Short mmCIF file of N, CA, C and O and ligand atoms in Angstrom, two decimals:
data_model
loop_
_atom_site.label_atom_id
_atom_site.label_comp_id
_atom_site.label_asym_id
_atom_site.label_seq_id
_atom_site.Cartn_x
_atom_site.Cartn_y
_atom_site.Cartn_z
N MET I 269 9.92 -14.13 29.67
CA MET I 269 9.13 -12.90 29.41
C MET I 269 8.46 -12.99 28.04
O MET I 269 9.08 -13.43 27.08
N GLU I 270 7.20 -12.55 27.97
CA GLU I 270 6.47 -12.65 26.69
C GLU I 270 7.11 -11.77 25.62
O GLU I 270 7.56 -10.66 25.90
N LYS I 271 7.16 -12.31 24.40
CA LYS I 271 7.74 -11.57 23.27
C LYS I 271 6.74 -11.50 22.12
O LYS I 271 5.91 -12.39 21.96
N THR I 272 6.86 -10.44 21.32
CA THR I 272 6.04 -10.36 20.11
C THR I 272 6.87 -9.84 18.95
O THR I 272 7.94 -9.25 19.13
N PHE I 273 6.34 -10.10 17.76
CA PHE I 273 6.98 -9.61 16.53
C PHE I 273 6.17 -8.41 16.02
O PHE I 273 4.96 -8.52 15.83
N LEU I 274 6.86 -7.29 15.84
CA LEU I 274 6.22 -6.10 15.28
C LEU I 274 7.03 -5.65 14.08
O LEU I 274 8.25 -5.81 14.03
N MET I 275 6.34 -5.08 13.10
CA MET I 275 7.05 -4.67 11.89
C MET I 275 6.45 -3.37 11.35
O MET I 275 5.24 -3.30 11.11
N VAL I 276 7.30 -2.35 11.17
CA VAL I 276 6.86 -1.15 10.46
C VAL I 276 6.88 -1.51 8.98
O VAL I 276 7.90 -1.93 8.44
N LYS I 277 5.72 -1.39 8.34
CA LYS I 277 5.57 -1.80 6.94
C LYS I 277 6.19 -0.76 6.00
O LYS I 277 6.53 0.35 6.44
N PRO I 278 6.32 -1.10 4.70
CA PRO I 278 6.98 -0.16 3.77
C PRO I 278 6.40 1.25 3.78
O PRO I 278 7.15 2.23 3.65
N ASP I 279 5.09 1.38 3.96
CA ASP I 279 4.50 2.74 3.99
C ASP I 279 4.99 3.51 5.21
O ASP I 279 5.32 4.70 5.12
N GLY I 280 5.10 2.83 6.35
CA GLY I 280 5.56 3.47 7.58
C GLY I 280 7.02 3.87 7.49
O GLY I 280 7.42 4.95 7.96
N VAL I 281 7.84 3.01 6.87
CA VAL I 281 9.27 3.33 6.72
C VAL I 281 9.41 4.55 5.80
O VAL I 281 10.12 5.51 6.12
N GLN I 282 8.69 4.52 4.66
CA GLN I 282 8.82 5.63 3.70
C GLN I 282 8.29 6.94 4.27
O GLN I 282 8.78 8.01 3.92
N ARG I 283 7.33 6.85 5.16
CA ARG I 283 6.78 8.07 5.77
C ARG I 283 7.55 8.50 7.02
O ARG I 283 7.14 9.38 7.75
N GLN I 284 8.67 7.79 7.26
CA GLN I 284 9.59 8.14 8.36
C GLN I 284 8.92 8.04 9.73
O GLN I 284 9.08 8.91 10.59
N LEU I 285 8.17 6.94 9.89
CA LEU I 285 7.46 6.71 11.15
C LEU I 285 8.14 5.69 12.06
O LEU I 285 7.58 5.33 13.10
N ILE I 286 9.35 5.22 11.68
CA ILE I 286 10.02 4.22 12.53
C ILE I 286 10.20 4.78 13.94
O ILE I 286 9.87 4.12 14.93
N GLY I 287 10.75 5.98 14.02
CA GLY I 287 11.03 6.56 15.34
C GLY I 287 9.77 6.74 16.17
O GLY I 287 9.75 6.44 17.37
N GLU I 288 8.71 7.19 15.52
CA GLU I 288 7.43 7.39 16.20
C GLU I 288 6.92 6.06 16.79
O GLU I 288 6.49 6.00 17.95
N VAL I 289 6.99 5.02 15.98
CA VAL I 289 6.49 3.71 16.41
C VAL I 289 7.35 3.17 17.55
O VAL I 289 6.84 2.74 18.60
N VAL I 290 8.68 3.20 17.36
CA VAL I 290 9.58 2.69 18.40
C VAL I 290 9.36 3.46 19.70
O VAL I 290 9.28 2.89 20.79
N SER I 291 9.23 4.76 19.58
CA SER I 291 9.06 5.61 20.75
C SER I 291 7.80 5.25 21.55
O SER I 291 7.82 5.22 22.78
N ARG I 292 6.72 4.96 20.84
CA ARG I 292 5.48 4.62 21.55
C ARG I 292 5.65 3.36 22.41
O ARG I 292 5.20 3.32 23.55
N PHE I 293 6.31 2.35 21.83
CA PHE I 293 6.47 1.11 22.61
C PHE I 293 7.51 1.27 23.72
O PHE I 293 7.36 0.69 24.79
N GLU I 294 8.53 2.08 23.48
CA GLU I 294 9.51 2.35 24.54
C GLU I 294 8.85 3.09 25.70
O GLU I 294 9.02 2.74 26.87
N ARG I 295 8.07 4.11 25.38
CA ARG I 295 7.44 4.91 26.43
C ARG I 295 6.43 4.10 27.23
O ARG I 295 6.20 4.34 28.40
N LYS I 296 5.81 3.12 26.54
CA LYS I 296 4.85 2.26 27.23
C LYS I 296 5.55 1.43 28.31
O LYS I 296 4.96 1.06 29.32
N GLY I 297 6.85 1.11 28.04
CA GLY I 297 7.62 0.34 29.02
C GLY I 297 8.11 -0.99 28.50
O GLY I 297 8.71 -1.77 29.24
N PHE I 298 7.83 -1.26 27.21
CA PHE I 298 8.32 -2.51 26.64
C PHE I 298 9.80 -2.38 26.26
O PHE I 298 10.31 -1.27 26.12
N GLN I 299 10.44 -3.53 26.13
CA GLN I 299 11.87 -3.54 25.77
C GLN I 299 12.07 -4.04 24.36
O GLN I 299 11.53 -5.10 23.99
N LEU I 300 12.86 -3.30 23.59
CA LEU I 300 13.24 -3.72 22.25
C LEU I 300 14.40 -4.71 22.38
O LEU I 300 15.45 -4.36 22.92
N VAL I 301 14.21 -5.94 21.90
CA VAL I 301 15.27 -6.94 22.06
C VAL I 301 15.79 -7.47 20.72
O VAL I 301 16.70 -8.30 20.69
N GLY I 302 15.22 -6.97 19.61
CA GLY I 302 15.73 -7.34 18.30
C GLY I 302 15.19 -6.37 17.28
O GLY I 302 14.05 -5.91 17.42
N ALA I 303 16.01 -5.99 16.28
CA ALA I 303 15.53 -5.05 15.27
C ALA I 303 16.41 -5.11 14.03
O ALA I 303 17.62 -5.28 14.13
N LYS I 304 15.77 -5.00 12.86
CA LYS I 304 16.54 -4.85 11.62
C LYS I 304 15.72 -4.20 10.51
O LYS I 304 14.54 -4.47 10.38
N LEU I 305 16.41 -3.35 9.77
CA LEU I 305 15.84 -2.77 8.56
C LEU I 305 16.16 -3.73 7.44
O LEU I 305 17.33 -4.08 7.25
N MET I 306 15.16 -4.18 6.72
CA MET I 306 15.41 -5.22 5.72
C MET I 306 14.40 -5.16 4.58
O MET I 306 13.31 -4.60 4.75
N SER I 307 14.77 -5.75 3.45
CA SER I 307 13.82 -5.97 2.38
C SER I 307 13.38 -7.42 2.49
O SER I 307 14.23 -8.31 2.65
N ILE I 308 12.11 -7.68 2.43
CA ILE I 308 11.60 -9.04 2.63
C ILE I 308 11.63 -9.80 1.30
O ILE I 308 10.99 -9.36 0.33
N PRO I 309 12.34 -10.93 1.24
CA PRO I 309 12.28 -11.75 0.03
C PRO I 309 10.85 -12.27 -0.16
O PRO I 309 10.14 -12.50 0.82
N ARG I 310 10.44 -12.43 -1.42
CA ARG I 310 9.06 -12.85 -1.72
C ARG I 310 8.67 -14.15 -1.00
O ARG I 310 7.56 -14.28 -0.47
N GLU I 311 9.62 -15.08 -0.93
CA GLU I 311 9.32 -16.38 -0.30
C GLU I 311 9.01 -16.20 1.20
O GLU I 311 8.10 -16.85 1.73
N LEU I 312 9.78 -15.34 1.85
CA LEU I 312 9.53 -15.08 3.27
C LEU I 312 8.17 -14.39 3.46
O LEU I 312 7.41 -14.71 4.39
N ALA I 313 7.85 -13.46 2.57
CA ALA I 313 6.55 -12.76 2.65
C ALA I 313 5.40 -13.78 2.51
O ALA I 313 4.41 -13.72 3.24
N GLU I 314 5.55 -14.71 1.58
CA GLU I 314 4.50 -15.71 1.37
C GLU I 314 4.36 -16.63 2.58
O GLU I 314 3.26 -17.03 2.94
N GLN I 315 5.49 -16.94 3.22
CA GLN I 315 5.43 -17.76 4.44
C GLN I 315 4.77 -16.97 5.57
O GLN I 315 3.90 -17.47 6.28
N HIS I 316 5.24 -15.75 5.74
CA HIS I 316 4.74 -14.91 6.82
C HIS I 316 3.23 -14.74 6.74
O HIS I 316 2.52 -14.82 7.74
N TYR I 317 2.72 -14.50 5.53
CA TYR I 317 1.29 -14.28 5.34
C TYR I 317 0.57 -15.55 4.86
O TYR I 317 -0.52 -15.45 4.29
N GLY I 318 1.16 -16.72 5.13
CA GLY I 318 0.61 -18.00 4.68
C GLY I 318 -0.86 -18.20 5.00
O GLY I 318 -1.61 -18.77 4.19
N GLU I 319 -1.29 -17.73 6.17
CA GLU I 319 -2.69 -17.95 6.57
C GLU I 319 -3.68 -17.17 5.67
O GLU I 319 -4.88 -17.44 5.71
N HIS I 320 -3.16 -16.22 4.90
CA HIS I 320 -4.05 -15.43 4.03
C HIS I 320 -3.98 -15.88 2.56
O HIS I 320 -4.47 -15.20 1.67
N LYS I 321 -3.33 -17.04 2.33
CA LYS I 321 -3.06 -17.50 0.96
C LYS I 321 -4.31 -17.56 0.07
O LYS I 321 -4.24 -17.26 -1.12
N GLU I 322 -5.43 -17.94 0.66
CA GLU I 322 -6.65 -18.09 -0.15
C GLU I 322 -7.42 -16.79 -0.30
O GLU I 322 -8.43 -16.74 -1.01
N ARG I 323 -6.98 -15.75 0.39
CA ARG I 323 -7.73 -14.49 0.32
C ARG I 323 -7.49 -13.79 -1.03
O ARG I 323 -6.40 -13.89 -1.58
N PRO I 324 -8.51 -13.07 -1.51
CA PRO I 324 -8.34 -12.40 -2.82
C PRO I 324 -7.22 -11.36 -2.83
O PRO I 324 -6.66 -11.06 -3.88
N PHE I 325 -6.88 -10.83 -1.65
CA PHE I 325 -5.88 -9.77 -1.61
C PHE I 325 -4.47 -10.29 -1.34
O PHE I 325 -3.54 -9.50 -1.14
N PHE I 326 -4.30 -11.63 -1.36
CA PHE I 326 -2.99 -12.21 -1.00
C PHE I 326 -1.86 -11.66 -1.88
O PHE I 326 -0.80 -11.25 -1.37
N GLY I 327 -2.09 -11.64 -3.20
CA GLY I 327 -1.05 -11.17 -4.13
C GLY I 327 -0.67 -9.73 -3.85
O GLY I 327 0.51 -9.37 -3.79
N GLU I 328 -1.69 -8.93 -3.64
CA GLU I 328 -1.51 -7.50 -3.34
C GLU I 328 -0.72 -7.31 -2.03
O GLU I 328 0.16 -6.46 -1.92
N LEU I 329 -1.06 -8.18 -1.05
CA LEU I 329 -0.41 -8.12 0.26
C LEU I 329 1.09 -8.42 0.14
O LEU I 329 1.93 -7.69 0.69
N VAL I 330 1.40 -9.48 -0.60
CA VAL I 330 2.80 -9.86 -0.79
C VAL I 330 3.54 -8.81 -1.62
O VAL I 330 4.67 -8.43 -1.30
N ASP I 331 2.88 -8.31 -2.67
CA ASP I 331 3.50 -7.25 -3.49
C ASP I 331 3.85 -6.05 -2.62
O ASP I 331 4.93 -5.48 -2.72
N PHE I 332 2.91 -5.67 -1.77
CA PHE I 332 3.14 -4.47 -0.96
C PHE I 332 4.25 -4.66 0.07
O PHE I 332 5.14 -3.82 0.20
N ILE I 333 4.23 -5.78 0.78
CA ILE I 333 5.19 -5.96 1.89
C ILE I 333 6.61 -6.15 1.35
O ILE I 333 7.59 -5.94 2.08
N THR I 334 6.71 -6.53 0.05
CA THR I 334 8.04 -6.68 -0.57
C THR I 334 8.42 -5.44 -1.39
O THR I 334 9.45 -5.43 -2.06
N SER I 335 7.60 -4.39 -1.35
CA SER I 335 7.81 -3.24 -2.24
C SER I 335 8.89 -2.27 -1.76
O SER I 335 9.33 -1.40 -2.50
N GLY I 336 9.31 -2.40 -0.51
CA GLY I 336 10.32 -1.50 0.03
C GLY I 336 10.75 -2.02 1.38
O GLY I 336 10.17 -2.99 1.89
N PRO I 337 11.76 -1.37 1.99
CA PRO I 337 12.25 -1.87 3.27
C PRO I 337 11.20 -1.82 4.38
O PRO I 337 10.32 -0.96 4.38
N VAL I 338 11.31 -2.79 5.29
CA VAL I 338 10.48 -2.82 6.49
C VAL I 338 11.41 -2.74 7.69
O VAL I 338 12.62 -2.98 7.57
N PHE I 339 10.86 -2.41 8.85
CA PHE I 339 11.66 -2.41 10.08
C PHE I 339 11.07 -3.49 10.98
O PHE I 339 9.99 -3.31 11.56
N ALA I 340 11.77 -4.63 11.03
CA ALA I 340 11.29 -5.78 11.80
C ALA I 340 11.83 -5.72 13.21
O ALA I 340 13.00 -5.40 13.42
N MET I 341 10.96 -6.03 14.19
CA MET I 341 11.37 -5.89 15.59
C MET I 341 10.84 -7.03 16.45
O MET I 341 9.78 -7.60 16.17
N VAL I 342 11.58 -7.30 17.54
CA VAL I 342 11.08 -8.17 18.61
C VAL I 342 11.00 -7.32 19.87
O VAL I 342 11.98 -6.64 20.23
N TRP I 343 9.84 -7.33 20.49
CA TRP I 343 9.63 -6.58 21.74
C TRP I 343 9.26 -7.56 22.84
O TRP I 343 8.60 -8.58 22.58
N GLN I 344 9.65 -7.21 24.08
CA GLN I 344 9.26 -8.06 25.19
C GLN I 344 8.63 -7.25 26.31
O GLN I 344 8.88 -6.05 26.45
N GLY I 345 7.84 -7.94 27.13
CA GLY I 345 7.21 -7.30 28.28
C GLY I 345 5.94 -8.05 28.65
O GLY I 345 5.48 -8.93 27.92
N GLU I 346 5.41 -7.65 29.79
CA GLU I 346 4.20 -8.33 30.27
C GLU I 346 3.03 -8.06 29.33
O GLU I 346 2.75 -6.90 29.01
N ASN I 347 2.38 -9.12 28.89
CA ASN I 347 1.22 -9.01 27.98
C ASN I 347 1.51 -8.19 26.73
O ASN I 347 0.63 -7.51 26.20
N VAL I 348 2.76 -8.27 26.26
CA VAL I 348 3.14 -7.41 25.13
C VAL I 348 2.34 -7.75 23.86
O VAL I 348 2.06 -6.85 23.06
N ILE I 349 1.94 -9.00 23.69
CA ILE I 349 1.24 -9.36 22.43
C ILE I 349 -0.08 -8.61 22.32
O ILE I 349 -0.33 -7.90 21.35
N SER I 350 -0.93 -8.75 23.34
CA SER I 350 -2.25 -8.11 23.23
C SER I 350 -2.17 -6.60 23.44
O SER I 350 -2.90 -5.84 22.81
N THR I 351 -1.26 -6.15 24.31
CA THR I 351 -1.14 -4.71 24.53
C THR I 351 -0.66 -4.00 23.26
O THR I 351 -1.17 -2.94 22.89
N ALA I 352 0.30 -4.61 22.58
CA ALA I 352 0.80 -4.00 21.34
C ALA I 352 -0.31 -3.95 20.30
O ALA I 352 -0.45 -2.95 19.58
N ARG I 353 -1.13 -5.01 20.23
CA ARG I 353 -2.25 -5.00 19.27
C ARG I 353 -3.20 -3.84 19.58
O ARG I 353 -3.69 -3.17 18.68
N GLY I 354 -3.45 -3.62 20.85
CA GLY I 354 -4.30 -2.51 21.24
C GLY I 354 -3.70 -1.17 20.85
O GLY I 354 -4.38 -0.27 20.37
N MET I 355 -2.38 -1.04 21.04
CA MET I 355 -1.70 0.22 20.69
C MET I 355 -1.66 0.44 19.18
O MET I 355 -1.58 1.57 18.71
N MET I 356 -1.71 -0.67 18.41
CA MET I 356 -1.71 -0.55 16.95
C MET I 356 -3.06 -0.09 16.43
O MET I 356 -3.15 0.61 15.43
N GLY I 357 -4.16 -0.53 17.07
CA GLY I 357 -5.51 -0.20 16.61
C GLY I 357 -6.02 -1.22 15.61
O GLY I 357 -5.30 -2.12 15.18
N SER I 358 -7.29 -1.06 15.23
CA SER I 358 -7.93 -2.01 14.31
C SER I 358 -7.17 -2.10 12.99
O SER I 358 -6.58 -1.12 12.55
N THR I 359 -7.24 -3.32 12.38
CA THR I 359 -6.52 -3.56 11.12
C THR I 359 -6.85 -2.50 10.08
O THR I 359 -5.97 -1.98 9.40
N ASN I 360 -8.15 -2.18 9.97
CA ASN I 360 -8.53 -1.15 9.00
C ASN I 360 -8.47 0.23 9.68
O ASN I 360 -9.24 0.49 10.61
N PRO I 361 -7.56 1.07 9.24
CA PRO I 361 -7.38 2.37 9.92
C PRO I 361 -8.66 3.19 10.03
O PRO I 361 -8.79 4.03 10.92
N LYS I 362 -9.64 2.93 9.14
CA LYS I 362 -10.88 3.72 9.25
C LYS I 362 -11.65 3.37 10.52
O LYS I 362 -12.47 4.15 10.99
N ASP I 363 -11.38 2.18 11.06
CA ASP I 363 -12.04 1.76 12.31
C ASP I 363 -11.14 1.93 13.53
O ASP I 363 -11.53 1.62 14.66
N ALA I 364 -9.90 2.36 13.32
CA ALA I 364 -8.93 2.43 14.42
C ALA I 364 -9.13 3.71 15.23
O ALA I 364 -9.29 4.80 14.66
N ALA I 365 -9.13 3.57 16.53
CA ALA I 365 -9.38 4.72 17.41
C ALA I 365 -8.23 5.72 17.35
O ALA I 365 -7.06 5.33 17.22
N PRO I 366 -8.55 7.02 17.45
CA PRO I 366 -7.50 8.02 17.59
C PRO I 366 -6.64 7.67 18.80
O PRO I 366 -7.15 7.16 19.80
N GLY I 367 -5.36 7.92 18.68
CA GLY I 367 -4.45 7.56 19.78
C GLY I 367 -3.75 6.24 19.52
O GLY I 367 -2.72 5.95 20.13
N THR I 368 -4.32 5.43 18.62
CA THR I 368 -3.62 4.21 18.21
C THR I 368 -2.74 4.55 17.01
O THR I 368 -2.93 5.59 16.35
N ILE I 369 -1.78 3.67 16.71
CA ILE I 369 -0.86 3.94 15.61
C ILE I 369 -1.62 4.03 14.28
O ILE I 369 -1.45 4.98 13.51
N ARG I 370 -2.49 3.05 14.03
CA ARG I 370 -3.24 3.08 12.75
C ARG I 370 -4.28 4.20 12.76
O ARG I 370 -4.56 4.80 11.72
N GLY I 371 -4.85 4.46 13.93
CA GLY I 371 -5.82 5.55 14.04
C GLY I 371 -5.18 6.90 13.78
O GLY I 371 -5.79 7.80 13.20
N ASP I 372 -3.94 7.05 14.18
CA ASP I 372 -3.26 8.34 14.01
C ASP I 372 -2.57 8.49 12.66
O ASP I 372 -2.42 9.61 12.16
N PHE I 373 -2.10 7.36 12.08
CA PHE I 373 -1.24 7.48 10.90
C PHE I 373 -1.71 6.72 9.66
O PHE I 373 -1.15 6.91 8.59
N GLY I 374 -2.69 5.82 9.80
CA GLY I 374 -3.08 4.98 8.67
C GLY I 374 -4.30 5.51 7.94
O GLY I 374 -5.10 6.25 8.51
N LEU I 375 -4.42 5.12 6.66
CA LEU I 375 -5.61 5.52 5.89
C LEU I 375 -6.31 4.33 5.24
O LEU I 375 -7.52 4.31 5.16
N THR I 376 -5.55 3.32 4.80
CA THR I 376 -6.17 2.20 4.08
C THR I 376 -5.76 0.87 4.73
O THR I 376 -4.71 0.79 5.37
N VAL I 377 -6.59 -0.15 4.50
CA VAL I 377 -6.34 -1.45 5.14
C VAL I 377 -5.04 -2.09 4.66
O VAL I 377 -4.38 -2.82 5.41
N GLY I 378 -4.66 -1.82 3.43
CA GLY I 378 -3.41 -2.39 2.91
C GLY I 378 -2.20 -1.66 3.49
O GLY I 378 -1.28 -2.28 4.02
N LYS I 379 -2.22 -0.34 3.38
CA LYS I 379 -1.10 0.48 3.91
C LYS I 379 -1.48 0.94 5.31
O LYS I 379 -1.86 2.10 5.53
N ASN I 380 -1.34 0.01 6.25
CA ASN I 380 -1.78 0.32 7.62
C ASN I 380 -0.61 0.42 8.61
O ASN I 380 -0.76 0.15 9.79
N VAL I 381 0.56 0.77 8.09
CA VAL I 381 1.73 1.21 8.87
C VAL I 381 2.47 0.11 9.63
O VAL I 381 3.69 0.08 9.64
N ILE I 382 1.73 -0.78 10.29
CA ILE I 382 2.40 -1.71 11.21
C ILE I 382 1.73 -3.08 11.19
O ILE I 382 0.52 -3.19 10.98
N HIS I 383 2.55 -4.10 11.40
CA HIS I 383 2.04 -5.47 11.62
C HIS I 383 2.45 -5.91 13.02
O HIS I 383 3.54 -5.59 13.47
N GLY I 384 1.58 -6.65 13.68
CA GLY I 384 1.93 -7.23 14.98
C GLY I 384 1.32 -8.60 15.14
O GLY I 384 0.19 -8.83 14.68
N SER I 385 2.05 -9.50 15.77
CA SER I 385 1.54 -10.87 15.98
C SER I 385 0.23 -10.83 16.76
O SER I 385 0.07 -10.02 17.68
N ASP I 386 -0.69 -11.75 16.40
CA ASP I 386 -2.01 -11.73 17.04
C ASP I 386 -2.19 -12.79 18.12
O ASP I 386 -3.26 -12.87 18.73
N SER I 387 -1.19 -13.64 18.37
CA SER I 387 -1.33 -14.69 19.39
C SER I 387 0.08 -15.17 19.77
O SER I 387 1.04 -14.92 19.04
N PRO I 388 0.18 -15.88 20.90
CA PRO I 388 1.50 -16.42 21.27
C PRO I 388 2.07 -17.34 20.19
O PRO I 388 3.28 -17.32 19.92
N GLU I 389 1.20 -18.11 19.53
CA GLU I 389 1.65 -19.04 18.49
C GLU I 389 2.21 -18.25 17.30
O GLU I 389 3.27 -18.57 16.77
N SER I 390 1.49 -17.22 16.86
CA SER I 390 2.01 -16.46 15.71
C SER I 390 3.24 -15.65 16.10
O SER I 390 4.15 -15.48 15.29
N ALA I 391 3.32 -15.19 17.35
CA ALA I 391 4.52 -14.46 17.78
C ALA I 391 5.74 -15.37 17.65
O ALA I 391 6.78 -14.97 17.09
N GLU I 392 5.63 -16.58 18.15
CA GLU I 392 6.76 -17.51 18.10
C GLU I 392 7.14 -17.83 16.65
O GLU I 392 8.31 -17.82 16.28
N ARG I 393 6.12 -18.06 15.83
CA ARG I 393 6.35 -18.40 14.43
C ARG I 393 7.00 -17.22 13.68
O ARG I 393 7.98 -17.39 12.96
N GLU I 394 6.47 -16.03 13.89
CA GLU I 394 6.95 -14.87 13.14
C GLU I 394 8.35 -14.44 13.62
O GLU I 394 9.19 -14.08 12.80
N ILE I 395 8.61 -14.52 14.93
CA ILE I 395 9.95 -14.19 15.42
C ILE I 395 10.97 -15.13 14.78
O ILE I 395 12.01 -14.70 14.28
N SER I 396 10.64 -16.41 14.74
CA SER I 396 11.64 -17.35 14.20
C SER I 396 11.76 -17.27 12.68
O SER I 396 12.80 -17.62 12.13
N LEU I 397 10.72 -16.77 12.01
CA LEU I 397 10.85 -16.56 10.55
C LEU I 397 11.81 -15.41 10.25
O LEU I 397 12.56 -15.46 9.28
N PHE I 398 11.79 -14.38 11.07
CA PHE I 398 12.54 -13.16 10.78
C PHE I 398 13.87 -13.04 11.51
O PHE I 398 14.75 -12.31 11.09
N PHE I 399 14.03 -13.73 12.64
CA PHE I 399 15.23 -13.55 13.45
C PHE I 399 15.87 -14.89 13.80
O PHE I 399 15.18 -15.85 14.15
N ASN I 400 17.23 -14.90 13.75
CA ASN I 400 17.97 -16.03 14.31
C ASN I 400 18.02 -15.83 15.82
O ASN I 400 17.90 -14.70 16.30
N GLU I 401 18.29 -16.92 16.54
CA GLU I 401 18.33 -16.83 18.00
C GLU I 401 19.33 -15.77 18.49
O GLU I 401 19.05 -15.01 19.42
N GLU I 402 20.49 -15.71 17.81
CA GLU I 402 21.54 -14.78 18.27
C GLU I 402 21.22 -13.31 17.94
O GLU I 402 21.92 -12.40 18.40
N GLU I 403 20.18 -13.09 17.15
CA GLU I 403 19.79 -11.71 16.83
C GLU I 403 18.81 -11.12 17.85
O GLU I 403 18.43 -9.96 17.75
N VAL I 404 18.39 -11.95 18.80
CA VAL I 404 17.49 -11.47 19.85
C VAL I 404 18.28 -11.46 21.15
O VAL I 404 18.77 -12.49 21.60
N VAL I 405 18.43 -10.26 21.73
CA VAL I 405 19.27 -10.15 22.92
C VAL I 405 18.49 -10.52 24.18
O VAL I 405 17.26 -10.47 24.22
N ALA I 406 19.26 -10.89 25.20
CA ALA I 406 18.65 -11.19 26.49
C ALA I 406 19.28 -10.26 27.51
O ALA I 406 20.51 -10.16 27.59
N TYR I 407 18.48 -9.50 28.22
CA TYR I 407 19.03 -8.70 29.30
C TYR I 407 17.96 -8.45 30.34
O TYR I 407 16.77 -8.46 30.06
N ASP I 408 18.41 -8.19 31.57
CA ASP I 408 17.47 -7.96 32.65
C ASP I 408 17.05 -6.50 32.64
O ASP I 408 17.85 -5.63 32.33
N LYS I 409 15.83 -6.29 33.02
CA LYS I 409 15.33 -4.92 33.10
C LYS I 409 16.00 -4.24 34.29
O LYS I 409 16.10 -4.79 35.37
N LEU I 410 16.49 -3.00 34.07
CA LEU I 410 17.23 -2.32 35.12
C LEU I 410 16.33 -1.47 36.01
O LEU I 410 16.68 -1.15 37.12
N ILE I 411 15.18 -1.04 35.46
CA ILE I 411 14.32 -0.17 36.26
C ILE I 411 12.95 -0.82 36.46
O ILE I 411 12.59 -1.69 35.71
P1 LIG J 613 -1.51 -7.39 8.91
O1 LIG J 613 -1.71 -7.24 10.37
O2 LIG J 613 -0.15 -7.18 8.38
O3 LIG J 613 -2.01 -8.84 8.49
C1 LIG J 613 -2.63 -9.12 7.26
C2 LIG J 613 -2.79 -7.91 6.43
O4 LIG J 613 -3.66 -8.03 5.34
C3 LIG J 613 -3.41 -6.81 7.26
O5 LIG J 613 -2.47 -6.35 8.18
C4 LIG J 613 -3.84 -5.82 6.20
O6 LIG J 613 -2.84 -4.84 5.93
C5 LIG J 613 -4.00 -6.72 4.98
N1 LIG J 613 -5.37 -6.72 4.51
C6 LIG J 613 -6.46 -7.10 5.17
N2 LIG J 613 -7.55 -6.96 4.38
C7 LIG J 613 -7.12 -6.47 3.19
C8 LIG J 613 -7.76 -6.10 1.97
N3 LIG J 613 -9.08 -6.23 1.84
N4 LIG J 613 -6.99 -5.65 0.98
C9 LIG J 613 -5.64 -5.53 1.13
N5 LIG J 613 -4.97 -5.87 2.28
C10 LIG J 613 -5.71 -6.31 3.27
#
């Protein structure tokens, strides 16, 4: 079953949006198979955002994601990677449609509430950066 890595960023945790975010993906029909509230060590943040290393905002990005606890998650379901991206909305909340997470709750491109893997390759990479194999459960869907 397809899996993706989703993370409520420090702004979302501080604004008490974990439940709102989890609820949206649960109601959609996806299954939560891994989750932890954690502070991201700087080295992990730099690895996670490695593809943005040359961008002018890289330092700011790492400072922000390490500034407070995040809620890291693994979700599974059919087409969960692209569907979750759609439910998150555009990276910049000013362009995100109402009804999406960033459209409803975000204001700036840096503090945009949630991160989600953008491809099967990044999903695999990000899940393994944040979770050990035994931290991701396996179970059959009952309904
Ligand atoms: P995310 O999906 O976590 O992946 C990379 C992040 O970089 C993105 O969300 C944005 O929050 C952030 N980002 C993109 N552009 C900028 C910018 N111009 N300034 C600060 N952060 C940015």
